[in-house]
XYZ file of C-alpha atoms in Angstrom:
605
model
C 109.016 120.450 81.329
C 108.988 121.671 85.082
C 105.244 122.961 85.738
C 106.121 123.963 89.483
C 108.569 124.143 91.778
C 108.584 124.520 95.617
C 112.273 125.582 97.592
C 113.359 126.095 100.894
C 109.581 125.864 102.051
C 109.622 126.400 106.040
C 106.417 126.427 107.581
C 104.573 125.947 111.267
C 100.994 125.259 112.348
C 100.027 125.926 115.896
C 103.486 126.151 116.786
C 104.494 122.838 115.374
C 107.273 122.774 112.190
C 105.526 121.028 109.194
C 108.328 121.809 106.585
C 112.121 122.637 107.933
C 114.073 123.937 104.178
C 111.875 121.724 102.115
C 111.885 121.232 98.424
C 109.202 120.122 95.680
C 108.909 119.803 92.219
C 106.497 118.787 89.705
C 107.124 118.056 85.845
C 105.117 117.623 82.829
C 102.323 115.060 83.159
C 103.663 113.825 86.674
C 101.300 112.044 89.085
C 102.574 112.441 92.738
C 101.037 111.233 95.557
C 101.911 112.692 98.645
C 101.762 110.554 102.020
C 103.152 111.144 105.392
C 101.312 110.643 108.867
C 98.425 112.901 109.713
C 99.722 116.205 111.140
C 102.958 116.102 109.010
C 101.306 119.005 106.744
C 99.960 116.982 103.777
C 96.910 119.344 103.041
C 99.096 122.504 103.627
C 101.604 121.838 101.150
C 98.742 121.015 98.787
C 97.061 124.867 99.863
C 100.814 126.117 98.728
C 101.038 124.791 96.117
C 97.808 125.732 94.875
C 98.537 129.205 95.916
C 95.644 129.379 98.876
C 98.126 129.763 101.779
C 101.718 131.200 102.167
C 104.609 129.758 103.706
C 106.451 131.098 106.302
C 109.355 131.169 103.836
C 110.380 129.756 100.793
C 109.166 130.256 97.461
C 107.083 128.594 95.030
C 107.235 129.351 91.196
C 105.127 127.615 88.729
C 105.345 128.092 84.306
C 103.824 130.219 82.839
C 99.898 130.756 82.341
C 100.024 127.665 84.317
C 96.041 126.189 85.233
C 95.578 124.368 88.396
C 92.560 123.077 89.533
C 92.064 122.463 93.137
C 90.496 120.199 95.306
C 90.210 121.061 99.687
C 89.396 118.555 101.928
C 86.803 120.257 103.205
C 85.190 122.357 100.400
C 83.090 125.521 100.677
C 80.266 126.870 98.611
C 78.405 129.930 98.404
C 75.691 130.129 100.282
C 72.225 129.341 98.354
C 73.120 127.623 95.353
C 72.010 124.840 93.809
C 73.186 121.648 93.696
C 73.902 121.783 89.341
C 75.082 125.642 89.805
C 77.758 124.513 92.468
C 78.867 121.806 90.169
C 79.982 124.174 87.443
C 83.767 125.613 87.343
C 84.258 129.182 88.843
C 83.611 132.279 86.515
C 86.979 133.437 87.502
C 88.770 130.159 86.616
C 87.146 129.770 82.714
C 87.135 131.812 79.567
C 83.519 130.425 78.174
C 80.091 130.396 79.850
C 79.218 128.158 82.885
C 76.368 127.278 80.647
C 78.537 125.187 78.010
C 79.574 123.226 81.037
C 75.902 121.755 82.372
C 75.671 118.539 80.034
C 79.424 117.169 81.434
C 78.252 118.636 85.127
C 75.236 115.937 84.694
C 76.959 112.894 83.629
C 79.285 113.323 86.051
C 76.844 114.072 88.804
C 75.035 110.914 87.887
C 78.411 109.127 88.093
C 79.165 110.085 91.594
C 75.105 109.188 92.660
C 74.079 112.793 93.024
C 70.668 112.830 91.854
C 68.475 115.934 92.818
C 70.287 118.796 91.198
C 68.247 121.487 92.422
C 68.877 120.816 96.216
C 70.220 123.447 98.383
C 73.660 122.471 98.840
C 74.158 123.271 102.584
C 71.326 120.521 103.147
C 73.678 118.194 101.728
C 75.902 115.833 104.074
C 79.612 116.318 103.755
C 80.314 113.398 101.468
C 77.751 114.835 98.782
C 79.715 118.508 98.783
C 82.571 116.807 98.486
C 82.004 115.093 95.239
C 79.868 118.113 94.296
C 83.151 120.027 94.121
C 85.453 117.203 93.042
C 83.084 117.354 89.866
C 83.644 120.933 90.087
C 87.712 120.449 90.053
C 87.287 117.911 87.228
C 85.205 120.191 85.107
C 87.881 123.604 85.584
C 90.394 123.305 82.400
C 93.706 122.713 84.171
C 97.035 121.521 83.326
C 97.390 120.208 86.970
C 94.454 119.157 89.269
C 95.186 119.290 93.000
C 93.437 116.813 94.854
C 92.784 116.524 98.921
C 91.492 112.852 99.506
C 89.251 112.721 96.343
C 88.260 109.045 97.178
C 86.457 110.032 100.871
C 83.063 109.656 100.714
C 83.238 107.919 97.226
C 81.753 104.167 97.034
C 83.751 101.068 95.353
C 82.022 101.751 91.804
C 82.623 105.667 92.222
C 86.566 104.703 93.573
C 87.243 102.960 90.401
C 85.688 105.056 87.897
C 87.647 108.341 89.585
C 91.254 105.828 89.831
C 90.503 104.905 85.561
C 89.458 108.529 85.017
C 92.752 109.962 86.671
C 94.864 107.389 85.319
C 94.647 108.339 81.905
C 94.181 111.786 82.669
C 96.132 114.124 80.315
C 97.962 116.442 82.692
C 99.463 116.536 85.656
C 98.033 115.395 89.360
C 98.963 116.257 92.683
C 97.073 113.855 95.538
C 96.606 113.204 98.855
C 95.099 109.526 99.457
C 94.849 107.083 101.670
C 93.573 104.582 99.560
C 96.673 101.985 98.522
C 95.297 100.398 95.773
C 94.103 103.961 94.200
C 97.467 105.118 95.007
C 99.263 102.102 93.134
C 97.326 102.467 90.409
C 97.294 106.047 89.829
C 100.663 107.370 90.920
C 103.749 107.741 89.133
C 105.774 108.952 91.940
C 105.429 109.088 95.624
C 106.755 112.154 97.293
C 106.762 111.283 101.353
C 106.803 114.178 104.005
C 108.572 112.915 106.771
C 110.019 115.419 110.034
C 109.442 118.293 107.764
C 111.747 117.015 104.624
C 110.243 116.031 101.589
C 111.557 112.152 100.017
C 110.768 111.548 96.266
C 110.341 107.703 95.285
C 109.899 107.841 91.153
C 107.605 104.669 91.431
C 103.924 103.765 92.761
C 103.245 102.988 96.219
C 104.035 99.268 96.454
C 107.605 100.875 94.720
C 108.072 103.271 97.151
C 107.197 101.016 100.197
C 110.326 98.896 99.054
C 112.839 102.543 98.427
C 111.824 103.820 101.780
C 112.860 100.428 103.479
C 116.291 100.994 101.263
C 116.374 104.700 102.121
C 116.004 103.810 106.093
C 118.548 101.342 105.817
C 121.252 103.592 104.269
C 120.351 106.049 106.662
C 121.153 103.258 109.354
C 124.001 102.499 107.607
C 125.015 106.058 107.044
C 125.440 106.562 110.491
C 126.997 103.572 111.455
C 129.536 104.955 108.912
C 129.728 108.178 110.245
C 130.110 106.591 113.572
C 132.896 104.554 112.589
C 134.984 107.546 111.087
C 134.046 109.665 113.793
C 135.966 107.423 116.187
C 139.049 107.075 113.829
C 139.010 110.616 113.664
C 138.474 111.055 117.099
C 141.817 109.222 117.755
C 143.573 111.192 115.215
C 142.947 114.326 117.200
C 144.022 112.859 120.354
C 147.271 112.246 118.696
C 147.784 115.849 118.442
C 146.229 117.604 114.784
C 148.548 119.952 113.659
C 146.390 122.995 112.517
C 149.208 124.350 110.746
C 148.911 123.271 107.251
C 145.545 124.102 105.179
C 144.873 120.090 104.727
C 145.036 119.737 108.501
C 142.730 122.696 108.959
C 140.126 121.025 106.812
C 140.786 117.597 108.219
C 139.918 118.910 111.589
C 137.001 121.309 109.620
C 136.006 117.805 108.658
C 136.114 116.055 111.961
C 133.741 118.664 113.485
C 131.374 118.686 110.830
C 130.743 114.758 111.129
C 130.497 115.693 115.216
C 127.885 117.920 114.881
C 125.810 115.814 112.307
C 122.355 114.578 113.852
C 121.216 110.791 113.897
C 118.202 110.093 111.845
C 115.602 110.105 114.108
C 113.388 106.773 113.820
C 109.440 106.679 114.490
C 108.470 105.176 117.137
C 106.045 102.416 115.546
C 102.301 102.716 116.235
C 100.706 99.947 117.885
C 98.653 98.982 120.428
C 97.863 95.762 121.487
C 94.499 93.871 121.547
C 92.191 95.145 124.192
C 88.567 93.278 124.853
C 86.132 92.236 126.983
C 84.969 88.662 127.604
C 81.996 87.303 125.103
C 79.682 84.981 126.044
C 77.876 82.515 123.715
C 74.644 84.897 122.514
C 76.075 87.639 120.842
C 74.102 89.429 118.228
C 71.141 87.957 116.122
C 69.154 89.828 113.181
C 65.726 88.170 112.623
C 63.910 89.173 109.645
C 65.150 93.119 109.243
C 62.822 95.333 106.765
C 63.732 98.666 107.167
C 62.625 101.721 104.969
C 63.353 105.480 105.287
C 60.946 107.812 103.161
C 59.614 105.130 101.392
C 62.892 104.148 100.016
C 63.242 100.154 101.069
C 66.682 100.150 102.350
C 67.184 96.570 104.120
C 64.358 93.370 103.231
C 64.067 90.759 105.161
C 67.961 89.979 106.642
C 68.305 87.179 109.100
C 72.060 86.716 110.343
C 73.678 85.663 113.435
C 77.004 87.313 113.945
C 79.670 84.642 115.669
C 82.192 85.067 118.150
C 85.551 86.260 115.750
C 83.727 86.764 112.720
C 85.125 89.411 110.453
C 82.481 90.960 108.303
C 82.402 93.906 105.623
C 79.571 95.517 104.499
C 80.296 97.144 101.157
C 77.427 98.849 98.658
C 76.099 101.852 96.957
C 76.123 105.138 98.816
C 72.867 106.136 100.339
C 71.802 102.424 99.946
C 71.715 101.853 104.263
C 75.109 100.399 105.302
C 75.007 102.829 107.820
C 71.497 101.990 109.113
C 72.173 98.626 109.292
C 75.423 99.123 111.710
C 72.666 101.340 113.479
C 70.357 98.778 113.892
C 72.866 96.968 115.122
C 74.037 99.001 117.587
C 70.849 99.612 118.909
C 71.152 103.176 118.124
C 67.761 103.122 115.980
C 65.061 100.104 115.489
C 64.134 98.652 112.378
C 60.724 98.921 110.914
C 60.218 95.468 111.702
C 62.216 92.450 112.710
C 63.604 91.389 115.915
C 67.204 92.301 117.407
C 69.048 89.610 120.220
C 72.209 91.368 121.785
C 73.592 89.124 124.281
C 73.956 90.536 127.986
C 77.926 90.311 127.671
C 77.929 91.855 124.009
C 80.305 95.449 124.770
C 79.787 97.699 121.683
C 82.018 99.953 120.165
C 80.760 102.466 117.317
C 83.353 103.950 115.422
C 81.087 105.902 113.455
C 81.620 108.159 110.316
C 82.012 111.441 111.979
C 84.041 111.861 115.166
C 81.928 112.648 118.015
C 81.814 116.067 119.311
C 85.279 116.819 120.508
C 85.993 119.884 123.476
C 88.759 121.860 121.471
C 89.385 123.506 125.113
C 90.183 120.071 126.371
C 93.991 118.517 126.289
C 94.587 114.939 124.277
C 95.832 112.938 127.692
C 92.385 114.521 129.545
C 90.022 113.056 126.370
C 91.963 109.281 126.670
C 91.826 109.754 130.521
C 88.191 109.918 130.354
C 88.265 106.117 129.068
C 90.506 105.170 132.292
C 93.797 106.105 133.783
C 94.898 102.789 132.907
C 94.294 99.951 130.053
C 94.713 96.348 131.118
C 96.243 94.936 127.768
C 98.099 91.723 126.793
C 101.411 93.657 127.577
C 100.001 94.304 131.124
C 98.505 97.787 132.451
C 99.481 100.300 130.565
C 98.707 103.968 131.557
C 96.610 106.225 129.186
C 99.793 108.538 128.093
C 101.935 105.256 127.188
C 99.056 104.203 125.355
C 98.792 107.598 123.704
C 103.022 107.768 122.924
C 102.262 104.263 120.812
C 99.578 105.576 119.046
C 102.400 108.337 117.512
C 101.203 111.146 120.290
C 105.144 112.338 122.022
C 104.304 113.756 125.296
C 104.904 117.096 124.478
C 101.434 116.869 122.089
C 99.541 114.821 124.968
C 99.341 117.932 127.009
C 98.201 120.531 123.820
C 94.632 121.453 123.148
C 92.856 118.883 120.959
C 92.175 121.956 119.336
C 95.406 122.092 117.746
C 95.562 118.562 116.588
C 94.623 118.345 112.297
C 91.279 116.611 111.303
C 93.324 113.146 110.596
C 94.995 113.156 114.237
C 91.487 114.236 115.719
C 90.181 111.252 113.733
C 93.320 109.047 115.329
C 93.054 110.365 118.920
C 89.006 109.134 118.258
C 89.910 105.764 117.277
C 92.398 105.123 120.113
C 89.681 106.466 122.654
C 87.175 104.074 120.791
C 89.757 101.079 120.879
C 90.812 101.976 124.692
C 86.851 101.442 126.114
C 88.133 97.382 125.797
C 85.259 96.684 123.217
C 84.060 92.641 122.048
C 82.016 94.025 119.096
C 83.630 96.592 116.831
C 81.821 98.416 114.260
C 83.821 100.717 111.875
C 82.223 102.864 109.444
C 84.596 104.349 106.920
C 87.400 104.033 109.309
C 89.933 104.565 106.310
C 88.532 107.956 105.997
C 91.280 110.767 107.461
C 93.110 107.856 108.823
C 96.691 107.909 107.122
C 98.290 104.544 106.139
C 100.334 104.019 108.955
C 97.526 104.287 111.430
C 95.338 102.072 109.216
C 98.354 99.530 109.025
C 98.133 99.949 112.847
C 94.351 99.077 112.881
C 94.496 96.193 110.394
C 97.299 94.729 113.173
C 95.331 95.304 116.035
C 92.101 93.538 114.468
C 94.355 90.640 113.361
C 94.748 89.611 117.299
C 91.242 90.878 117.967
C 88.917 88.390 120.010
C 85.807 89.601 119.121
C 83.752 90.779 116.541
C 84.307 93.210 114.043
C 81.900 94.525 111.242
C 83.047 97.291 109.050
C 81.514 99.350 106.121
C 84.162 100.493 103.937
C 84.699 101.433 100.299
C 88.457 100.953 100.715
C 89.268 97.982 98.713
C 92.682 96.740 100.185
C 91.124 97.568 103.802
C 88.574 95.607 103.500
C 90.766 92.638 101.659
C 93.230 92.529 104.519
C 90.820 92.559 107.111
C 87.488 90.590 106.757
C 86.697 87.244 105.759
C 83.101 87.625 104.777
C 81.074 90.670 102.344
C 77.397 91.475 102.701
C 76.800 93.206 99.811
C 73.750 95.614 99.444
C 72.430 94.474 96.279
C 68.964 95.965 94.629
C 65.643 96.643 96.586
C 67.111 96.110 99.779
C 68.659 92.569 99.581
C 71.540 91.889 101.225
C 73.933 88.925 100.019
C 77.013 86.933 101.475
C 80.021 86.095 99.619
C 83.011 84.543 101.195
C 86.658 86.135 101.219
C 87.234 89.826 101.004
C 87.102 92.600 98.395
C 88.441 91.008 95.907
C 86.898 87.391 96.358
C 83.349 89.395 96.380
C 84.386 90.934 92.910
C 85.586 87.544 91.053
C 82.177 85.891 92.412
C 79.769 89.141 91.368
C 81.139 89.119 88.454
C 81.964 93.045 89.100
C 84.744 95.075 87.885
C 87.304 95.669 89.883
C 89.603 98.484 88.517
C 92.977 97.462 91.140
C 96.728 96.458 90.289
C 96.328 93.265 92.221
C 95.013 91.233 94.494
C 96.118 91.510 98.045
C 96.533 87.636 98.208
C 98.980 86.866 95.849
C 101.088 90.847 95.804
C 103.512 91.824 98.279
C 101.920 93.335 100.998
C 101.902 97.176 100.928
C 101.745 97.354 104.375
C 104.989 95.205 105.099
C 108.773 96.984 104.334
C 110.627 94.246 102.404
C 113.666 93.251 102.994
C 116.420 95.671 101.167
C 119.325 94.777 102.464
C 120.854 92.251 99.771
C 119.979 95.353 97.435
C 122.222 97.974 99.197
C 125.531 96.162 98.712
C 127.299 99.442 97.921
C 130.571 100.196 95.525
C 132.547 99.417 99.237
C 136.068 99.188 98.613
C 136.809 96.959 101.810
C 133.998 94.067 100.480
C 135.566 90.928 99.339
C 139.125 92.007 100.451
C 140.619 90.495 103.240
C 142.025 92.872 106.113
C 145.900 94.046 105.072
C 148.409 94.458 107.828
C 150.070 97.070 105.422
C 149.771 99.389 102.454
C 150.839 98.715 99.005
C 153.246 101.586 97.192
C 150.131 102.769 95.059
C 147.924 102.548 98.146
C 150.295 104.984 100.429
C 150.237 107.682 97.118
C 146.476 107.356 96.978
C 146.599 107.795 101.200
C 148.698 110.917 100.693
C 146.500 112.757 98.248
C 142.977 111.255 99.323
C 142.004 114.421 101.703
C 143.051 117.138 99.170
C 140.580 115.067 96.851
C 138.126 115.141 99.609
C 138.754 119.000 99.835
C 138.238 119.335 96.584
C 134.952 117.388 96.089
C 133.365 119.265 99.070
C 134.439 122.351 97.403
C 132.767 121.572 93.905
C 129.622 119.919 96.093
C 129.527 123.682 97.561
C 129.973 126.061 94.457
C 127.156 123.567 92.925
C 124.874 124.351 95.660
C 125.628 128.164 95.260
C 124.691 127.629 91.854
C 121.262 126.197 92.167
C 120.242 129.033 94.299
C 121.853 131.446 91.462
C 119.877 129.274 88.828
C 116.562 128.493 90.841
C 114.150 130.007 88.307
C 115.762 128.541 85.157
C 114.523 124.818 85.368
C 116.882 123.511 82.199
C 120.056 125.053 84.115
C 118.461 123.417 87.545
C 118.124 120.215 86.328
C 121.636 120.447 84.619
C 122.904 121.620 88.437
C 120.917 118.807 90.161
C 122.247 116.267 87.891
C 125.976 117.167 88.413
C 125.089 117.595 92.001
C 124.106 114.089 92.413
C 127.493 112.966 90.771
C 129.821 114.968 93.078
C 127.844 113.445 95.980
C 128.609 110.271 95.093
C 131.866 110.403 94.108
C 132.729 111.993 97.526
C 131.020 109.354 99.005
C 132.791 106.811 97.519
C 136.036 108.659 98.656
C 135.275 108.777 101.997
C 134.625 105.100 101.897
C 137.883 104.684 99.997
C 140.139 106.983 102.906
C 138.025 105.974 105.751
C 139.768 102.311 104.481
C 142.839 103.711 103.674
C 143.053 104.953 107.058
C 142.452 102.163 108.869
C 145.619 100.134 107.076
C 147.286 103.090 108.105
C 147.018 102.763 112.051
C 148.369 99.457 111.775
C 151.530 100.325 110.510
């Protein structure tokens, strides 16, 4: 059954086109996860969906009596309430009393390590509202929760118990994640935004990494066709169409329409290549670290001597002082007792939790510039606005107001400034939060050829396997323990559960686009032939007819399309239409492969 469906959604933001005649659809029990790079629209087509913003056009029609339950990235509350009273669904949005709710609102609360449930909520940090109202969302009855990165701010143990609980959930979910392994898990379908056109990939993410490799080499392919007919058409008009007959006019109709046809556009790829300063032998040396903070013991007596190209995570319970401890090391506070050695050529870098406080008046290129005109990297000097162009800025954004720019490419723009001061020590805490997959692939790259040091606090569980080599894990009462390997290495030796599809080192890596080409051998009617140097009786019939059959296929293909806009609201008849419309488009391919053939024996004759 079709719960919702999205068509000819065009939409801008600040100017810029986030969804050019886009389509989306969502059936019965369905788990989609959306993913496309930041600034593509991702939370926007979630607030359409949900019915909290319009689009410029389009429509979007859901079932009837249809419940949706809706998670924002950034959630608000009313001002004054309680921590347990913000945790309960909306009067609005149930039939019974908030009351009947409280006992779930608890255990779940507990769950997600929210303890004081009588707090004011606005003196709670942003990662506590937001899994106050993702309990919220849970609790509303819905047939179809809508969910803006549920797994920010959300610890390993929280992750997992959210990826089981929406697993087997008994509805339908729409997400937005960055997390891969929650992603693979959860989703049943992956529906990318990409230059304002939505892709559908019925699959989970390590499926659709391998069908969008297949549907950018048919693209490739595509228009290496389209190039190839366009030139054999080309010389059939400079041999003089005659416009005369109706099959001539649509042969030349024809020959214009492949003319006009765009090229798909390819991303430029995001990188940027190591950058650091030199690192002499002291480099940073915890002595005997206690720490406590309101008589809470957060860190106990932690000796460790960080080497030159060590790769650390630092992985524990929220609230439990991961982020004091890259604090104390940093320098930015000192520890209630123990002794800190930073060595005199140690060159910090703090990419901390929260951007720091960006000038919305100010443009991108002026923020990087403020780092240095230029970069010396191991491609040579590179000026700030190449730098920026790799790190998926086009010039015409490097000039806007960072103002303009969403909260993920604010959250890129501060990584690239962070990565562009030529660090030897990097600290990242949470860096997969915001950040969308490609920039994270981008990141996990760039620390690969890294010469320093890099210590990272992170809940995200195929981040951390890909990049670090060592876990200290907060454990109880302040101790802090090493295991070797990453993420999943630490789990086997806890003896923790680990609630992922696989382990990083022995799956194909998410990050990587296989190779699809032996899998896009298409029904070609040239392969395995060799060349003729003339046609066959039955092939100069088929020659002679092939463009009225042409003609006639693009004339079905356009009644069919008249049809789904004269059917949109009946979704048995739509996916009837859809169905048929798929087969025409296919068949015509197939024809043009067959004439474009056909007319290539013919020039030899």
């Amino acid at each position: 059954m079709n719960l919702i469906t999205a068509e000819h959604l065009t939409h801008t933001y600040t100017g810029r086109l986030l969804f050019d005649d886009a389509s989306f659809y969502l059936n019965e029990n369905e788990k989609v996860g959306i993913v496309g790079i930041n600034g593509t629209g991702k939370s926007t087509l979630l607030k359409i969906i949900a019915g909290r913003e319009e689009p410029g056009q389009g429509t979007v029609t859901t079932a009837r009596n249809l419940r949706m339950g809706y998670l924002p990235q950034n959630p608000v509350f009313t001002s004054g309430t309680c921590v347990l009273d913000a945790s309960l669904p909306l009067k609005e949005e149930i039939s019974n009393e908030q009351d009947s709710f409280i006992p779930q609102a608890k255990s779940l609360l507990g769950k997600l390590g929210i303890k004081d449930l009588t707090q004011d909520i606005e003196k709670l940090s942003g990662g506590q509202r937001k899994r106050i109202a993702l309990v919220r969302t849970i609790l509303t009855p819905a047939d179809v929760l809508i969910l803006d990165e549920p797994t920010n701010h959300l610890d390993s143990a929280m992750a997992s118990w959210l990826e089981e609980y929406l697993a087997s959930y008994n509805g339908a979910i729409i997400m937005v994640t960055h997390d891969r392994y929650f992603l693979d898990s959860v989703a049943n379908r992956i529906t990318e935004i990409d230059k304002g056109k939505l892709y559908n990939y019925n699959c989970n993410y390590l499926g659709f990494i391998e069908k969008k490799a297949e549907r950018e080499e048919m693209e490739r392919a595509t228009e290496r066709k389209r190039q190839s007919i366009l030139r054999t058409e080309i010389a059939w008009m400079q041999r003089g169409a005659r416009a005369r007959s109706t099959k001539q006019k649509a042969h030349i109709a024809r020959y214009e329409a492949l003319r006009d046809t765009k090229a798909p556009v390819t991303d430029a790829a995001a990188q940027i290549s190591s950058v650091s300063s030199r690192l002499g032998k002291t480099t940073i040396e915890l002595k005997d670290i206690n720490h406590s903070y309101n008589g809470n013991v957060l860190i106990k007596d932690f000796t460790y001597i960080f080497l030159r190209g060590s790769r650390i995570g630092i992985t524990g319970a929220n609230g439990c002082g991961k982020s004091t401890l890259m604090n104390i090391i940093s320098g930015n506070i000192k520890p209630s007792s123990g002794e800190v050695t930073i060595g005199q050529t140690v060159k910090i870098s703090y990419f901390a939790q929260e951007n720091e406080s960006l000038d919305n008046s100010m443009r991108v290129i002026d923020y990087i510039r403020e780092g240095g005109e230029v970069v010396k990297t191991s491609d040579g000097t590179v000026s700030a606005s190449v730098m920026l162009e790799r790190f998926l800025f086009p010039p015409e954004q490097q000039y806007s107001l960072i103002g303009r720019l969403s909260g993920g490419e604010k959250r890129r723009l501060y990584l690239l400034r962070i990565l562009m001061e030529a660090p030897n020590v990097l600290l990242l805490d949470e860096p997969t939060n915001d950040l969308d997959i490609t920039t994270l692939t981008v990141l996990e790259d760039y620390l690969d050829t890294f010469d320093g040091i890099v210590i990272t606090v992170s809940h995200d569980r195929y981040f951390l396997d890909r990049t670090v080599t060592r876990i200290l894990s907060f454990e109880e009462n302040g101790v802090i323990k090493q295991y070797e390997g990453g993420y999943t290495d630490y789990i086997n030796a806890s003896g923790r559960k680990l609630a992922v599809t696989g382990n990083i080192n022995n799956t194909k890596d998410f990050t990587k686009p296989q190779d699809s080409s032996k899998s896009l051998n298409r029904n070609n009617w040239k392969d395995g032939q060799e060349k003729k140097k003339k046609m066959s009786y039955k092939e100069q019939r088929e020659y002679e007819t092939i463009e009225d059959d042409i003609a006639q296929l693009e004339e079905k293909l356009e009644n069919i399309e008249a049809d789904i806009l004269k059917y949109a609201h009946d979704f048995v008849k739509l996916n009837e239409l859809s169905s048929q419309k798929d087969e025409i488009s296919n068949n015509l391919s197939e024809k043009m492969d067959r004439w474009m053939y056909l007319e290539e024996l013919a020039q030899q004759l």
